[in-house]
Amino acid sequence: MIIYDISQEVFSCEVYPGDPKPERTVLSSTVSGDLYNLTAFSMCAHNGTHVDAPCHFCPDGRTIDEIPLDSFVGPAYVAAVSGSITDEDAHRILKKAGSCDERCARRILIKGDAVLSEEGARVFAEAGIKLFGTESQSVGPLDAPMAVHLIMLNAQIVLLEGIRLNNVKEGAFILNAAPLNLAGSDGSPCRAILIES
């Protein structure tokens, strides 16, 4: 069994333009004579590797704690793509994922410098996938992310953003990208891993 950590380190992670960066505060330190080491931190729910819940863009959408864990954990397919993911690309990815294992077509991870188009988003939404992951900090174009988010989140698709797949080949894996149990939150950081058996 091989485990790939596809998460960013939190304190040095990539941050969406305008979002606050994660901050670490040392509350006590054995080096300073304290009995124990204790750290506090603050961060945006969408820093680094994170998941978006439907309520991130949809006022009546589910919060992160309302999403079943099987959306975040299970068979997944990694596809290498660059540029804009069109409807043709989306169909091709789903076909390749399904040929590996039909269950892999429920969780799609995109490796590469790619942006999901509205047309591609509609294909994934109509296919009823559970999760869509990307290496970018936003599933849609950075200058206009709303339309793609709305298509995907209104279809109850969990978005996994800010993953790192440079050491992972195309193919089928087991994904675990379970979020923190943050009641009422629009998203959550996660420690995303892929397992190759």
Coordinates of N, CA and C in Angstrom, one line a residue:
M1 N 0.8 -1.2 0.0 CA 0.0 0.0 0.0 C 0.9 1.2 0.0
I2 N 0.6 2.2 -0.9 CA 1.3 3.5 -0.9 C 0.3 4.6 -0.6
I3 N 0.7 5.5 0.3 CA -0.1 6.6 0.7 C 0.5 7.9 0.2
Y4 N -0.2 8.7 -0.6 CA 0.2 10.0 -1.1 C -0.5 11.1 -0.3
D5 N 0.3 12.0 0.3 CA -0.2 13.2 1.0 C -0.4 14.2 -0.1
I6 N -1.7 14.6 -0.4 CA -1.9 15.6 -1.5 C -2.4 16.9 -0.9
S7 N -2.0 17.2 0.4 CA -2.3 18.4 1.1 C -1.2 19.4 1.1
Q8 N -1.5 20.6 1.2 CA -0.5 21.7 1.4 C -0.2 21.8 2.9
E9 N 1.0 22.2 3.3 CA 1.3 22.5 4.7 C 0.6 23.8 5.0
V10 N 0.0 23.8 6.1 CA -1.0 24.9 6.4 C -0.3 26.3 6.5
F11 N 0.7 26.4 7.3 CA 1.2 27.8 7.5 C 2.0 28.4 6.4
S12 N 2.4 27.6 5.4 CA 3.0 28.1 4.2 C 2.1 27.9 2.9
C13 N 0.9 27.6 3.2 CA 0.0 27.3 2.1 C -0.4 28.4 1.2
E14 N -0.9 28.1 0.0 CA -1.4 29.1 -0.9 C -2.8 29.6 -0.4
V15 N -3.0 30.9 -0.6 CA -4.2 31.5 -0.1 C -4.9 32.2 -1.3
Y16 N -6.2 32.1 -1.3 CA -7.0 32.8 -2.4 C -6.8 34.3 -2.2
P17 N -6.6 35.0 -3.3 CA -6.4 36.5 -3.2 C -7.5 37.2 -2.3
G18 N -7.0 37.9 -1.3 CA -7.9 38.6 -0.4 C -8.3 37.9 0.9
D19 N -8.1 36.5 0.9 CA -8.3 35.8 2.1 C -7.2 36.0 3.2
P20 N -7.5 35.9 4.5 CA -6.4 36.0 5.5 C -5.5 34.8 5.4
K21 N -4.2 35.0 5.7 CA -3.3 33.8 5.8 C -3.4 33.2 7.1
P22 N -3.1 31.9 7.2 CA -3.1 31.2 8.5 C -2.0 31.8 9.4
E23 N -2.3 31.9 10.7 CA -1.3 32.4 11.6 C -1.2 31.5 12.8
R24 N 0.1 31.3 13.2 CA 0.4 30.4 14.4 C 0.9 31.3 15.5
T25 N 0.4 30.9 16.7 CA 0.8 31.6 18.0 C 1.2 30.6 19.0
V26 N 2.4 30.7 19.5 CA 2.9 29.9 20.6 C 2.4 30.4 21.9
L27 N 1.6 29.6 22.6 CA 1.0 30.0 23.9 C 1.9 29.6 25.0
S28 N 2.6 28.5 24.9 CA 3.6 28.1 25.9 C 4.6 27.2 25.3
S29 N 5.8 27.2 25.8 CA 7.0 26.5 25.2 C 7.9 26.0 26.3
T30 N 8.3 24.7 26.1 CA 9.2 24.1 27.1 C 10.6 24.8 27.0
V31 N 10.9 25.3 25.8 CA 12.2 26.0 25.7 C 12.2 27.3 26.5
S32 N 11.0 27.9 26.8 CA 10.9 29.1 27.6 C 10.7 28.8 29.1
G33 N 10.7 27.5 29.4 CA 10.5 27.1 30.8 C 9.1 26.6 31.2
D34 N 8.2 26.6 30.2 CA 6.9 26.2 30.5 C 6.8 24.6 30.6
L35 N 5.8 24.1 31.2 CA 5.7 22.7 31.4 C 5.4 21.9 30.1
Y36 N 4.8 22.6 29.1 CA 4.4 21.9 27.9 C 4.4 22.9 26.7
N37 N 4.4 22.4 25.5 CA 4.3 23.2 24.3 C 2.8 23.3 24.0
L38 N 2.3 24.5 23.6 CA 0.9 24.7 23.3 C 0.8 25.8 22.2
T39 N 0.2 25.4 21.1 CA 0.0 26.3 19.9 C -1.4 26.6 19.7
A40 N -1.7 27.8 19.3 CA -3.0 28.3 18.8 C -2.8 28.7 17.4
F41 N -3.9 28.6 16.6 CA -3.8 29.1 15.2 C -5.1 29.6 14.8
S42 N -5.1 30.5 13.8 CA -6.3 31.0 13.1 C -6.1 30.9 11.6
M43 N -7.2 30.6 11.0 CA -7.1 30.5 9.5 C -8.5 30.6 8.9
C44 N -8.6 30.9 7.6 CA -9.8 30.9 6.9 C -10.2 29.5 6.6
A45 N -11.4 29.1 6.5 CA -11.9 27.8 6.2 C -11.5 27.3 4.8
H46 N -11.1 28.3 3.9 CA -10.7 28.0 2.6 C -9.2 28.2 2.2
N47 N -8.4 28.2 3.3 CA -6.9 28.3 3.1 C -6.4 26.9 2.7
G48 N -5.3 26.9 1.9 CA -4.6 25.7 1.5 C -5.5 24.6 1.0
T49 N -5.3 23.4 1.3 CA -6.2 22.3 0.9 C -7.4 22.3 1.7
H50 N -8.6 22.4 1.0 CA -9.8 22.5 1.8 C -11.0 22.0 0.9
V51 N -12.1 21.9 1.5 CA -13.4 21.5 0.8 C -14.4 22.7 1.0
D52 N -15.2 22.8 -0.1 CA -16.3 23.8 -0.1 C -17.6 23.1 0.1
A53 N -18.4 23.5 1.0 CA -19.7 23.0 1.1 C -20.7 23.8 0.2
P54 N -21.8 23.3 -0.1 CA -22.8 24.0 -1.0 C -23.1 25.4 -0.5
C55 N -23.2 25.6 0.9 CA -23.6 26.9 1.4 C -22.5 28.0 1.2
H56 N -21.3 27.6 0.6 CA -20.3 28.6 0.3 C -20.8 29.6 -0.7
F57 N -21.6 29.2 -1.6 CA -22.2 30.1 -2.6 C -23.7 30.0 -2.7
C58 N -24.3 29.0 -2.1 CA -25.8 28.8 -2.2 C -26.4 29.0 -0.8
P59 N -27.2 30.1 -0.6 CA -27.7 30.4 0.8 C -28.4 29.3 1.5
D60 N -29.1 28.4 0.7 CA -29.9 27.3 1.3 C -29.1 26.0 1.2
G61 N -27.8 26.0 0.8 CA -27.1 24.8 0.7 C -26.6 24.2 2.0
R62 N -26.2 23.0 1.9 CA -25.8 22.3 3.1 C -24.5 22.8 3.7
T63 N -24.3 22.8 5.0 CA -23.1 23.2 5.6 C -22.1 22.0 5.7
I64 N -20.9 22.2 6.0 CA -19.9 21.1 5.9 C -20.2 20.0 6.8
D65 N -20.9 20.2 8.0 CA -21.2 19.2 8.9 C -22.4 18.4 8.5
E66 N -23.2 18.9 7.5 CA -24.4 18.2 7.0 C -24.1 17.3 5.8
I67 N -22.9 17.3 5.3 CA -22.5 16.4 4.2 C -22.1 15.0 4.6
P68 N -22.7 14.0 4.1 CA -22.2 12.6 4.4 C -20.7 12.4 4.1
L69 N -20.1 11.7 5.0 CA -18.6 11.5 4.9 C -18.3 10.7 3.6
D70 N -19.2 9.9 3.1 CA -18.9 9.1 1.9 C -18.7 10.0 0.7
S71 N -19.0 11.3 0.8 CA -18.7 12.2 -0.3 C -17.2 12.5 -0.4
F72 N -16.5 12.4 0.8 CA -15.1 12.8 0.9 C -14.2 11.6 0.9
V73 N -14.8 10.4 1.1 CA -13.9 9.2 1.3 C -14.5 8.1 0.3
G74 N -13.5 7.5 -0.5 CA -13.9 6.4 -1.3 C -13.1 6.4 -2.6
P75 N -13.4 5.5 -3.5 CA -12.7 5.4 -4.8 C -12.7 6.8 -5.6
A76 N -11.6 7.1 -6.2 CA -11.5 8.4 -6.9 C -10.6 8.1 -8.1
Y77 N -10.7 9.0 -9.1 CA -9.9 9.0 -10.3 C -9.1 10.3 -10.5
V78 N -7.8 10.1 -10.7 CA -7.0 11.3 -11.0 C -6.8 11.4 -12.5
A79 N -7.1 12.5 -13.1 CA -7.0 12.8 -14.5 C -6.0 14.0 -14.7
A80 N -5.1 13.9 -15.6 CA -4.2 15.0 -15.9 C -4.8 15.8 -17.1
V81 N -4.9 17.1 -16.8 CA -5.5 18.0 -17.7 C -4.8 19.4 -17.6
S82 N -4.7 20.1 -18.7 CA -4.2 21.5 -18.6 C -5.2 22.4 -19.4
G83 N -5.3 23.6 -19.0 CA -6.1 24.6 -19.7 C -7.6 24.5 -19.2
S84 N -8.5 24.8 -20.1 CA -9.9 24.8 -19.7 C -10.5 23.4 -19.9
I85 N -11.2 22.9 -18.9 CA -11.9 21.6 -19.0 C -13.2 21.8 -19.6
T86 N -13.3 21.4 -20.9 CA -14.5 21.6 -21.7 C -15.5 20.4 -21.4
D87 N -16.7 20.5 -22.0 CA -17.6 19.4 -21.9 C -17.1 18.1 -22.5
E88 N -16.3 18.2 -23.6 CA -15.7 17.0 -24.2 C -14.7 16.4 -23.2
D89 N -13.9 17.3 -22.6 CA -12.9 16.8 -21.6 C -13.6 16.1 -20.5
A90 N -14.7 16.7 -20.0 CA -15.4 16.1 -18.8 C -16.0 14.7 -19.2
H91 N -16.6 14.6 -20.4 CA -17.1 13.3 -20.8 C -15.9 12.3 -20.9
R92 N -14.8 12.7 -21.5 CA -13.6 11.8 -21.6 C -13.1 11.3 -20.3
I93 N -13.1 12.3 -19.3 CA -12.6 11.9 -17.9 C -13.5 10.9 -17.3
L94 N -14.8 11.2 -17.4 CA -15.8 10.3 -16.8 C -15.7 8.9 -17.4
K95 N -15.5 8.8 -18.7 CA -15.4 7.5 -19.4 C -14.2 6.8 -18.9
K96 N -13.0 7.5 -18.8 CA -11.8 6.8 -18.4 C -11.9 6.4 -16.9
A97 N -12.5 7.2 -16.1 CA -12.7 6.8 -14.7 C -13.6 5.6 -14.6
G98 N -14.7 5.6 -15.3 CA -15.6 4.5 -15.3 C -15.0 3.2 -15.8
S99 N -14.1 3.3 -16.7 CA -13.4 2.1 -17.2 C -12.5 1.4 -16.2
C100 N -11.9 2.3 -15.3 CA -11.1 1.7 -14.2 C -12.0 1.0 -13.2
D101 N -13.0 1.7 -12.8 CA -13.9 1.2 -11.7 C -15.1 2.2 -11.7
E102 N -16.3 1.7 -11.9 CA -17.4 2.6 -12.0 C -17.5 3.5 -10.8
R103 N -17.1 3.1 -9.6 CA -17.2 3.9 -8.4 C -16.2 5.1 -8.4
C104 N -15.1 4.9 -9.2 CA -14.1 6.0 -9.3 C -14.7 7.2 -10.0
A105 N -15.7 7.1 -10.8 CA -16.3 8.2 -11.6 C -17.2 9.0 -10.7
R106 N -17.3 8.7 -9.4 CA -18.0 9.5 -8.4 C -17.2 10.6 -7.8
R107 N -15.8 10.5 -7.8 CA -14.9 11.4 -7.2 C -13.8 11.7 -8.2
I108 N -13.7 12.8 -8.8 CA -12.8 13.2 -9.9 C -11.8 14.2 -9.3
L109 N -10.5 13.9 -9.5 CA -9.4 14.8 -9.1 C -8.6 15.2 -10.4
I110 N -8.4 16.5 -10.5 CA -7.7 17.0 -11.7 C -6.3 17.4 -11.4
K111 N -5.4 16.8 -12.1 CA -3.9 17.0 -11.9 C -3.5 18.0 -13.0
G112 N -2.9 19.1 -12.6 CA -2.4 20.1 -13.6 C -3.0 21.4 -13.5
D113 N -2.5 22.3 -14.3 CA -3.0 23.7 -14.3 C -4.2 23.8 -15.2
A114 N -5.3 23.5 -14.5 CA -6.6 23.5 -15.3 C -7.7 24.3 -14.6
V115 N -8.6 24.8 -15.4 CA -9.8 25.5 -14.9 C -11.0 24.9 -15.5
L116 N -12.0 24.6 -14.6 CA -13.3 24.0 -15.1 C -14.2 25.1 -15.7
S117 N -14.6 24.8 -17.0 CA -15.5 25.7 -17.7 C -16.9 25.4 -17.2
E118 N -17.8 26.3 -17.5 CA -19.3 26.1 -17.1 C -19.8 24.9 -17.9
E119 N -19.4 24.7 -19.1 CA -19.9 23.5 -19.9 C -19.4 22.2 -19.2
G120 N -18.1 22.2 -18.8 CA -17.6 21.0 -18.2 C -18.3 20.8 -16.8
A121 N -18.5 21.9 -16.1 CA -19.2 21.7 -14.8 C -20.6 21.1 -15.0
R122 N -21.3 21.5 -16.0 CA -22.6 21.0 -16.2 C -22.6 19.4 -16.5
V123 N -21.6 19.0 -17.2 CA -21.4 17.6 -17.5 C -21.2 16.8 -16.2
F124 N -20.3 17.3 -15.3 CA -20.1 16.6 -14.0 C -21.3 16.7 -13.1
A125 N -22.0 17.8 -13.2 CA -23.3 17.9 -12.4 C -24.3 16.9 -12.8
E126 N -24.5 16.8 -14.2 CA -25.5 15.9 -14.7 C -25.1 14.4 -14.5
A127 N -23.8 14.2 -14.3 CA -23.3 12.8 -14.1 C -23.6 12.4 -12.6
G128 N -23.8 13.4 -11.8 CA -24.1 13.1 -10.3 C -22.9 12.7 -9.5
I129 N -21.7 13.3 -9.9 CA -20.5 13.0 -9.1 C -20.7 13.5 -7.7
K130 N -19.9 13.0 -6.7 CA -20.0 13.4 -5.3 C -18.9 14.5 -5.0
L131 N -17.8 14.4 -5.7 CA -16.6 15.3 -5.3 C -15.8 15.6 -6.6
F132 N -15.4 16.9 -6.7 CA -14.5 17.3 -7.7 C -13.3 18.0 -7.1
G133 N -12.1 17.6 -7.4 CA -10.9 18.2 -6.8 C -10.0 18.8 -7.9
T134 N -9.3 19.9 -7.4 CA -8.5 20.6 -8.3 C -7.2 21.1 -7.6
E135 N -6.1 21.3 -8.3 CA -4.9 21.9 -7.7 C -5.0 23.4 -7.5
S136 N -5.9 24.0 -8.2 CA -6.1 25.4 -8.0 C -6.8 25.7 -6.7
Q137 N -6.7 27.0 -6.2 CA -7.4 27.4 -5.0 C -8.9 27.7 -5.2
S138 N -9.3 27.6 -6.5 CA -10.7 27.8 -6.9 C -11.0 26.9 -8.1
V139 N -12.1 26.2 -8.0 CA -12.5 25.3 -9.1 C -12.8 26.1 -10.4
G140 N -13.3 27.3 -10.3 CA -13.6 28.1 -11.5 C -12.5 29.1 -11.7
P141 N -12.6 29.9 -12.8 CA -11.6 30.9 -13.1 C -11.5 31.9 -11.9
L142 N -10.2 32.3 -11.6 CA -10.0 33.2 -10.4 C -10.7 34.5 -10.6
D143 N -10.8 35.0 -11.9 CA -11.4 36.3 -12.1 C -13.0 36.2 -12.1
A144 N -13.5 35.0 -12.2 CA -15.0 34.9 -12.2 C -15.4 33.5 -11.8
P145 N -15.2 33.2 -10.5 CA -15.4 31.8 -10.0 C -16.9 31.4 -9.7
M146 N -17.8 32.4 -9.7 CA -19.1 32.2 -9.1 C -19.9 31.2 -10.0
A147 N -19.9 31.3 -11.3 CA -20.8 30.5 -12.1 C -20.5 29.0 -12.0
V148 N -19.2 28.7 -12.1 CA -18.8 27.3 -11.9 C -19.2 26.7 -10.6
H149 N -18.9 27.5 -9.5 CA -19.2 27.1 -8.2 C -20.7 26.9 -8.0
L150 N -21.5 27.7 -8.6 CA -23.0 27.6 -8.5 C -23.5 26.3 -9.2
I151 N -23.0 26.0 -10.3 CA -23.3 24.8 -11.0 C -23.0 23.6 -10.2
M152 N -21.8 23.5 -9.7 CA -21.3 22.3 -9.0 C -22.0 22.2 -7.6
L153 N -22.0 23.3 -6.8 CA -22.6 23.3 -5.5 C -24.1 23.1 -5.5
N154 N -24.8 23.7 -6.4 CA -26.2 23.4 -6.5 C -26.6 22.0 -6.8
A155 N -25.6 21.3 -7.4 CA -25.8 19.8 -7.7 C -25.3 19.0 -6.5
Q156 N -25.0 19.7 -5.4 CA -24.5 19.0 -4.2 C -23.2 18.3 -4.3
I157 N -22.3 18.8 -5.2 CA -21.0 18.3 -5.4 C -20.0 19.0 -4.5
V158 N -19.3 18.2 -3.7 CA -18.3 18.8 -2.8 C -17.1 19.2 -3.7
L159 N -16.5 20.4 -3.4 CA -15.3 20.8 -4.1 C -14.1 20.7 -3.2
L160 N -13.1 20.0 -3.7 CA -11.8 19.9 -3.0 C -10.8 20.7 -3.7
E161 N -10.4 21.8 -3.1 CA -9.5 22.7 -3.8 C -8.1 22.8 -3.1
G162 N -7.1 23.1 -3.9 CA -5.8 23.3 -3.4 C -5.0 22.0 -3.1
I163 N -5.4 20.9 -3.8 CA -4.7 19.7 -3.6 C -3.3 19.7 -4.4
R164 N -2.4 18.8 -4.1 CA -1.1 18.7 -4.8 C -0.9 17.3 -5.3
L165 N -0.9 17.2 -6.7 CA -0.9 15.9 -7.3 C 0.4 15.7 -8.1
N166 N 1.4 16.5 -8.0 CA 2.6 16.4 -8.8 C 3.3 15.0 -8.7
N167 N 3.2 14.3 -7.6 CA 3.8 13.0 -7.4 C 2.9 11.8 -7.7
V168 N 1.7 12.1 -8.2 CA 0.6 11.1 -8.4 C 0.4 10.9 -9.9
K169 N 0.3 9.7 -10.3 CA 0.0 9.4 -11.7 C -1.5 9.4 -11.9
E170 N -1.9 9.4 -13.2 CA -3.3 9.2 -13.5 C -3.7 7.8 -13.1
G171 N -5.0 7.7 -12.7 CA -5.5 6.4 -12.4 C -6.4 6.4 -11.2
A172 N -6.7 5.2 -10.8 CA -7.7 4.9 -9.7 C -7.0 4.9 -8.3
F173 N -7.6 5.5 -7.3 CA -7.1 5.5 -5.9 C -8.2 5.4 -5.0
I174 N -7.9 5.3 -3.7 CA -8.9 5.6 -2.6 C -8.6 7.0 -2.1
L175 N -9.5 7.8 -2.0 CA -9.4 9.2 -1.5 C -9.9 9.3 0.0
N176 N -9.2 10.0 0.8 CA -9.7 10.4 2.1 C -9.5 11.9 2.2
A177 N -10.5 12.7 2.1 CA -10.4 14.2 2.3 C -11.4 14.7 3.3
A178 N -11.6 13.9 4.4 CA -12.6 14.3 5.4 C -12.3 15.6 6.0
P179 N -13.3 16.5 6.1 CA -13.1 17.8 6.7 C -13.2 17.8 8.2
L180 N -12.8 18.8 8.8 CA -13.1 19.0 10.3 C -14.6 19.2 10.4
N181 N -15.1 18.7 11.5 CA -16.5 18.8 11.8 C -16.9 20.2 12.3
L182 N -17.0 21.2 11.4 CA -17.2 22.6 11.8 C -18.7 22.9 11.6
A183 N -19.5 22.8 12.6 CA -20.9 23.1 12.5 C -21.2 24.4 11.9
G184 N -22.1 24.4 10.9 CA -22.5 25.6 10.2 C -21.5 26.2 9.3
S185 N -20.4 25.6 9.0 CA -19.4 26.2 8.2 C -19.6 26.0 6.7
D186 N -19.1 27.0 5.9 CA -19.2 26.9 4.4 C -18.1 26.1 3.8
G187 N -17.1 25.7 4.6 CA -16.0 24.9 4.1 C -15.1 24.5 5.3
S188 N -14.1 23.8 5.0 CA -13.2 23.3 6.0 C -11.8 22.9 5.4
P189 N -10.7 23.1 6.2 CA -9.5 22.5 5.8 C -9.6 21.0 6.0
C190 N -8.7 20.3 5.2 CA -8.7 18.9 5.3 C -7.3 18.4 5.1
R191 N -6.9 17.2 5.6 CA -5.7 16.5 5.2 C -6.0 15.5 4.2
A192 N -5.9 15.8 3.0 CA -6.3 14.9 1.9 C -5.2 13.9 1.6
I193 N -5.6 12.6 1.4 CA -4.6 11.6 1.1 C -5.2 10.7 0.0
L194 N -4.3 10.1 -0.8 CA -4.7 9.1 -1.8 C -4.0 7.8 -1.4
I195 N -4.7 6.7 -1.5 CA -4.1 5.4 -1.2 C -4.1 4.5 -2.5
E196 N -3.0 4.0 -2.8 CA -2.8 3.1 -4.0 C -2.5 1.7 -3.4
S197 N -3.4 0.8 -3.8 CA -3.2 -0.6 -3.3 C -2.6 -1.5 -4.3

